Short mmCIF file of C-alpha atoms in Angstrom, two decimals:
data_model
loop_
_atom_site.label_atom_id
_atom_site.label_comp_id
_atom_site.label_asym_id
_atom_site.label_seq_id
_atom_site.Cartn_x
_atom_site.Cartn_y
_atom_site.Cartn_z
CA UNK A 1 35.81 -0.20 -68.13
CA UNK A 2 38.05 -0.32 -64.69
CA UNK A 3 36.24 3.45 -63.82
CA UNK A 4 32.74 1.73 -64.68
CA UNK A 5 33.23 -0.96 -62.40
CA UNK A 6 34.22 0.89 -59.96
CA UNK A 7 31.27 3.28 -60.23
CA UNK A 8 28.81 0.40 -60.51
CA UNK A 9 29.83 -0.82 -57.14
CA UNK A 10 29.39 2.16 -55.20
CA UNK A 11 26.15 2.83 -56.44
CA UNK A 12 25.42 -0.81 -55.23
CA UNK A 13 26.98 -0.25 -51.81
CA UNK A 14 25.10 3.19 -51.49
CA UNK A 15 21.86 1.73 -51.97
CA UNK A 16 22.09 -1.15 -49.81
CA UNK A 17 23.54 1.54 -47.21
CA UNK A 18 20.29 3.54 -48.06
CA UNK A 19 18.26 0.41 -47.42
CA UNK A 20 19.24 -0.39 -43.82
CA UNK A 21 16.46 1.16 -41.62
CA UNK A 22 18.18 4.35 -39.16
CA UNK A 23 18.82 2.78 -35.90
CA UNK A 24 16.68 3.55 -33.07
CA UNK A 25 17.34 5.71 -30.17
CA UNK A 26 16.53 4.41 -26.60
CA UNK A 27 13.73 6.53 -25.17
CA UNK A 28 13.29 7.97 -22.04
CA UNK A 29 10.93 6.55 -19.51
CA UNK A 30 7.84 7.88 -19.11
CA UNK A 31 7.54 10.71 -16.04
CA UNK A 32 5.81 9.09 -12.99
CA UNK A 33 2.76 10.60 -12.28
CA UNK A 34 2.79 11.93 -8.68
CA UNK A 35 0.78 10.59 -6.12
CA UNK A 36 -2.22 11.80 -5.16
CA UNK A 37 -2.89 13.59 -1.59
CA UNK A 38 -5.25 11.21 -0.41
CA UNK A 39 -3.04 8.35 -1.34
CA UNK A 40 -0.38 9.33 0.56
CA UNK A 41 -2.28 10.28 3.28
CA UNK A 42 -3.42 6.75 3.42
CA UNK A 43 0.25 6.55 5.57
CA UNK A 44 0.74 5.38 8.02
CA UNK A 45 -3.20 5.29 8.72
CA UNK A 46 -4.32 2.61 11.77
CA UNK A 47 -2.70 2.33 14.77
CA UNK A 48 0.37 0.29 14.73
CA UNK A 49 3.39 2.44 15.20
CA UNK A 50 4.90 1.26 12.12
CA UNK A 51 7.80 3.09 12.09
CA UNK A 52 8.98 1.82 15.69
CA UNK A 53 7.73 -1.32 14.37
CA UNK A 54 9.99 -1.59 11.79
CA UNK A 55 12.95 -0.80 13.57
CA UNK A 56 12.52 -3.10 16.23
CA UNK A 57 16.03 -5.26 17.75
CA UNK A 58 13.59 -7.99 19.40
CA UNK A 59 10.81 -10.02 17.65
CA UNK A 60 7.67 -8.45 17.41
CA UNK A 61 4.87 -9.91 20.16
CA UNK A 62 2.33 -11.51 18.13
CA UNK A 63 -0.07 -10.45 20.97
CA UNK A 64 0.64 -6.04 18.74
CA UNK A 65 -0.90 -8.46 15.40
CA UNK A 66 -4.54 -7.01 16.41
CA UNK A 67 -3.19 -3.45 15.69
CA UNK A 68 -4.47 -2.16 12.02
CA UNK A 69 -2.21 -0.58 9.63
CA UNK A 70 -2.58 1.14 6.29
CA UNK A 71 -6.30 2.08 6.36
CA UNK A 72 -6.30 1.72 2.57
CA UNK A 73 -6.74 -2.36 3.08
CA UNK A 74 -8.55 -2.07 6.42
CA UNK A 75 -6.52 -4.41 7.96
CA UNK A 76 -5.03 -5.55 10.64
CA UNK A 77 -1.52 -6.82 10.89
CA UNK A 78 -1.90 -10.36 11.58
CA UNK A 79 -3.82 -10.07 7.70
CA UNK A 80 -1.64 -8.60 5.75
CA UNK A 81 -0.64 -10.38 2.79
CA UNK A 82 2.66 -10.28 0.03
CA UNK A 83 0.26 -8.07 -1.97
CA UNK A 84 -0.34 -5.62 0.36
CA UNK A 85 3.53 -4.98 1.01
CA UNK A 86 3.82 -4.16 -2.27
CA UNK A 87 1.09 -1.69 -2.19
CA UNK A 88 3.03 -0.41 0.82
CA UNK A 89 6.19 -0.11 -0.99
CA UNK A 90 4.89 1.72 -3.99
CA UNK A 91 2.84 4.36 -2.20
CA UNK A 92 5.72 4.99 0.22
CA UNK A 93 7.96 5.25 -2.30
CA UNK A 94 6.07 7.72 -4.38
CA UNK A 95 5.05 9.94 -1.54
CA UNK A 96 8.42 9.74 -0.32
CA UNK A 97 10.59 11.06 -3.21
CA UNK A 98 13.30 13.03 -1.96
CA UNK A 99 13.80 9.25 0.34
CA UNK A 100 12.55 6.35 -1.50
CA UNK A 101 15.37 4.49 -1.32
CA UNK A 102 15.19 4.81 2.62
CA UNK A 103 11.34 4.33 2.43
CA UNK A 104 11.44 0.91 0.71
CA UNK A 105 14.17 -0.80 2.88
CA UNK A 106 11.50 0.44 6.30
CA UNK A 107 8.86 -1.04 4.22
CA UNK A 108 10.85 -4.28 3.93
CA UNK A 109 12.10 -4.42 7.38
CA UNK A 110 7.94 -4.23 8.31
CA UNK A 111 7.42 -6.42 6.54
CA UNK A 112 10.01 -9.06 8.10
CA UNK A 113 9.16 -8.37 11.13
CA UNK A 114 5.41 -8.80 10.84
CA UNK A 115 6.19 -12.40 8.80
CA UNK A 116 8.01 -13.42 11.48
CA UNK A 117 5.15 -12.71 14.19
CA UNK A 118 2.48 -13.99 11.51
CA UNK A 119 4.58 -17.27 11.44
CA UNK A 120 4.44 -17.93 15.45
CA UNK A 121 0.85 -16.59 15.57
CA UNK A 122 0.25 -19.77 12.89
CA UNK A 123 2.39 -22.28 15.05
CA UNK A 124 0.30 -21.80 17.65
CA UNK A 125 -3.23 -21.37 16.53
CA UNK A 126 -2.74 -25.11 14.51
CA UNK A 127 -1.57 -26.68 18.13
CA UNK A 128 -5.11 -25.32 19.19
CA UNK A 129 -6.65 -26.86 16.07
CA UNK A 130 -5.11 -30.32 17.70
CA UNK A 131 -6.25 -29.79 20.93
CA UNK A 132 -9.82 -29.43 19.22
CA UNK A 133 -9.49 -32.33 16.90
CA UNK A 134 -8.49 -34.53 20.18
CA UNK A 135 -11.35 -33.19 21.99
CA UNK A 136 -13.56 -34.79 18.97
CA UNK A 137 -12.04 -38.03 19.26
CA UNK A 138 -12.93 -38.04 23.52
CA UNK A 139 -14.95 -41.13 23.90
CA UNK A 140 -16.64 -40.49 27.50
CA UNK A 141 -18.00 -37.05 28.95
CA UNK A 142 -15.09 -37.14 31.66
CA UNK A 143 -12.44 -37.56 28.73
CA UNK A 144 -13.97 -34.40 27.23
CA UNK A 145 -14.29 -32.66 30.36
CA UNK A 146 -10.70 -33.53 31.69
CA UNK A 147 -9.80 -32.33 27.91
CA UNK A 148 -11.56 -28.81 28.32
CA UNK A 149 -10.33 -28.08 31.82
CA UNK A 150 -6.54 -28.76 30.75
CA UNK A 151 -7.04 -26.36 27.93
CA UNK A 152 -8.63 -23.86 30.25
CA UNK A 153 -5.75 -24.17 32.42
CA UNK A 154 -3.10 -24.46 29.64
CA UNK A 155 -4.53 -20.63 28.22
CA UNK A 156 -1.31 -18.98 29.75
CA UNK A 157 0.95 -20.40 27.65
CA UNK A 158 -0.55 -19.52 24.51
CA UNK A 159 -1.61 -16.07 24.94
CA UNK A 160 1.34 -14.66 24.46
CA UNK A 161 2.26 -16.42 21.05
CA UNK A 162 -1.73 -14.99 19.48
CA UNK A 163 -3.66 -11.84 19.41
CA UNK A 164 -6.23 -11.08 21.81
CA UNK A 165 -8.90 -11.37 19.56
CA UNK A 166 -7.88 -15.55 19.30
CA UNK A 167 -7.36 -15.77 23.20
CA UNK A 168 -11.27 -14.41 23.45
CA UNK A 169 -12.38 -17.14 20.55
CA UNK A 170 -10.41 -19.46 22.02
CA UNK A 171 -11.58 -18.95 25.73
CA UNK A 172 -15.61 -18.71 24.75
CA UNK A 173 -14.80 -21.85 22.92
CA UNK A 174 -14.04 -24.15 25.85
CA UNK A 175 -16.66 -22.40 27.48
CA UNK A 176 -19.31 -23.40 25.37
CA UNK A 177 -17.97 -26.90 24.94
CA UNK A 178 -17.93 -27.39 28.40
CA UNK A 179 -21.22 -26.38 28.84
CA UNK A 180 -22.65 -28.49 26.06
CA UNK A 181 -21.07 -31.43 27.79
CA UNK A 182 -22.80 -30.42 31.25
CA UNK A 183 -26.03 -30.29 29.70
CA UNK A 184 -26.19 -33.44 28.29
CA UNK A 185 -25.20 -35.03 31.36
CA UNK A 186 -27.86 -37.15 32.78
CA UNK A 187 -29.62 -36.01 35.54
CA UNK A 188 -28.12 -32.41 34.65
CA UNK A 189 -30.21 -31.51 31.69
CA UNK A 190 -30.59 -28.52 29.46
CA UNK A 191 -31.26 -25.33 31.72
CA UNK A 192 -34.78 -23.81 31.13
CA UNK A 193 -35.14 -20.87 28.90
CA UNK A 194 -36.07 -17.53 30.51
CA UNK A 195 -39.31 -17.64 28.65
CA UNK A 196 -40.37 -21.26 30.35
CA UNK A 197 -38.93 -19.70 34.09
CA UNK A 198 -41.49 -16.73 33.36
CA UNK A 199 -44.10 -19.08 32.44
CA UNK A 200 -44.51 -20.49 35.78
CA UNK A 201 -44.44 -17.14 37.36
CA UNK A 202 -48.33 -16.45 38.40
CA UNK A 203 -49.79 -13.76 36.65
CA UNK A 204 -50.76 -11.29 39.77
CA UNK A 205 -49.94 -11.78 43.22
CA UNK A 206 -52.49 -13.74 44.94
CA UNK A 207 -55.32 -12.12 47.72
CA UNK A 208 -55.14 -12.61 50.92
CA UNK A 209 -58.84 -13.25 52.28
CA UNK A 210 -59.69 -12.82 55.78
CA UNK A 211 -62.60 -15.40 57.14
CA UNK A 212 -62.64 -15.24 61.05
CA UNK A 213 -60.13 -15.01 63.96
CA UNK A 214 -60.07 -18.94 64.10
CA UNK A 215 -59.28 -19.21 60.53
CA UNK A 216 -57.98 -15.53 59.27
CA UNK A 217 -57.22 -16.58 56.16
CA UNK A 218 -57.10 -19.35 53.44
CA UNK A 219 -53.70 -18.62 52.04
CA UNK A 220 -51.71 -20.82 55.14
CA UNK A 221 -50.74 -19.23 58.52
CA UNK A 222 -50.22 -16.09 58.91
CA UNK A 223 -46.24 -14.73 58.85
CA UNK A 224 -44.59 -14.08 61.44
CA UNK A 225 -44.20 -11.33 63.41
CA UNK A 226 -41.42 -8.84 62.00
CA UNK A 227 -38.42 -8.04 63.90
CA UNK A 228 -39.45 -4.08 64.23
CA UNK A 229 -42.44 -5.24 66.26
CA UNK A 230 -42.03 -4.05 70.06
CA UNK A 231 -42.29 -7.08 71.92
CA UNK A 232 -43.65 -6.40 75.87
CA UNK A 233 -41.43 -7.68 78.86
CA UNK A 234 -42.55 -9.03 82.06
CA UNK A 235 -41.34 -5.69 83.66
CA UNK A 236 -43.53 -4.02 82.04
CA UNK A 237 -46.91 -5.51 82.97
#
């Protein structure tokens, strides 16, 4: 009876062993496919020197934000978002195998370095959005002149914190504000469009008619005489 028990209980074990499913072995990751050649030749693309870029000791002049960069996004720095970083990073670090880990921390210093002159760029272009929003709120045409011309005037200080390309907006703004305050000036008016100066332009030149010596002409009196005329002295008579 002992030797039956005994037997009955390792059947029971053995079939609650056999029961347990096998445990599963960890699998290796999937091989990354290699990048293609005209994905990595997507870098550097542009011209911004990004590798000097990236390696920079002194803040980058937000003035260099105009510069494109990875021609994949057809961008220029001053528009590069988060989600283009990343793009970046993972095509540098694929086409850059044998130094990825090298690759990703020049991708992430770019990418510091261009925050930080995105961040100044955006300081300074919502001070200009101020100076606009006061200019709104001018009450008389000499509040919104004295406005323009101090902005004129104040464009040093600013183009040096934006890109070119928001100096030029900026500049052919105040331009055109000033001039839209000129013209409706009273007394000043709009200027006439070159079609209405042509339109008082006569159609041909108009024909001199010669009557007789007392009156030679009906078109007024006659010029004067030109300066290459010889002109006969008393000495001479």
């Amino acid at each position: 009876m002992g030797m039956f028990a005994v037997w009955l209980g390792g059947v029971v074990i053995g079939s609650a062993f056999a029961q347990q499913p096998a445990p599963v072995r960890p699998q290796a990751p999937p091989p990354v496919p290699p990048p293609s050649a005209a994905e990595c030749a997507l870098l550097p693309g542009g011209n911004a020197p990004v590798n000097k870029i990236a390696e920079l000791a002194q803040p980058l002049s937000p003035r260099s934000l105009d510069l494109t960069y990875f021609t994949y996004f057809n961008k220029r720095l001053a528009d590069l978002t988060d989600e283009d970083f990343e793009r970046i990073a993972d095509i540098a670090t694929k086409c850059n195998r044998t130094t990825a880990r090298a690759a990703l921390e020049k991708t992430k210093r770019l990418r510091d370095v261009v925050r930080e002159s995105q961040t100044v760029r955006t300081q300074t272009l919502n001070k200009v959005d101020e100076t606009k929003s006061a200019l709104s709120k001018a009450r008389t045409p000499r509040e919104k002149v004295e406005a323009l011309n101090n902005a004129w005037a104040d464009l040093h200080l600013v183009q040096d914190t934006i890109t070119k390309t928001d100096l030029r907006e900026y500049a052919a703004w105040i331009s055109r504000s000033l001039q839209a305050v000129y013209d409706s000036a009273p007394g000043y008016g709009k200027r006439p469009t070159v079609a209405e100066v042509l339109a008082t332009v006569p159609p041909r030149q108009e024909q001199v008619v010669a009557i007789s010596r007392a009156q030679p002409d009906t078109g007024g009196p006659l010029p004067a005489r030109p300066w290459w005329t010889q002109r006969r002295e008393r000495e001479d008579e």
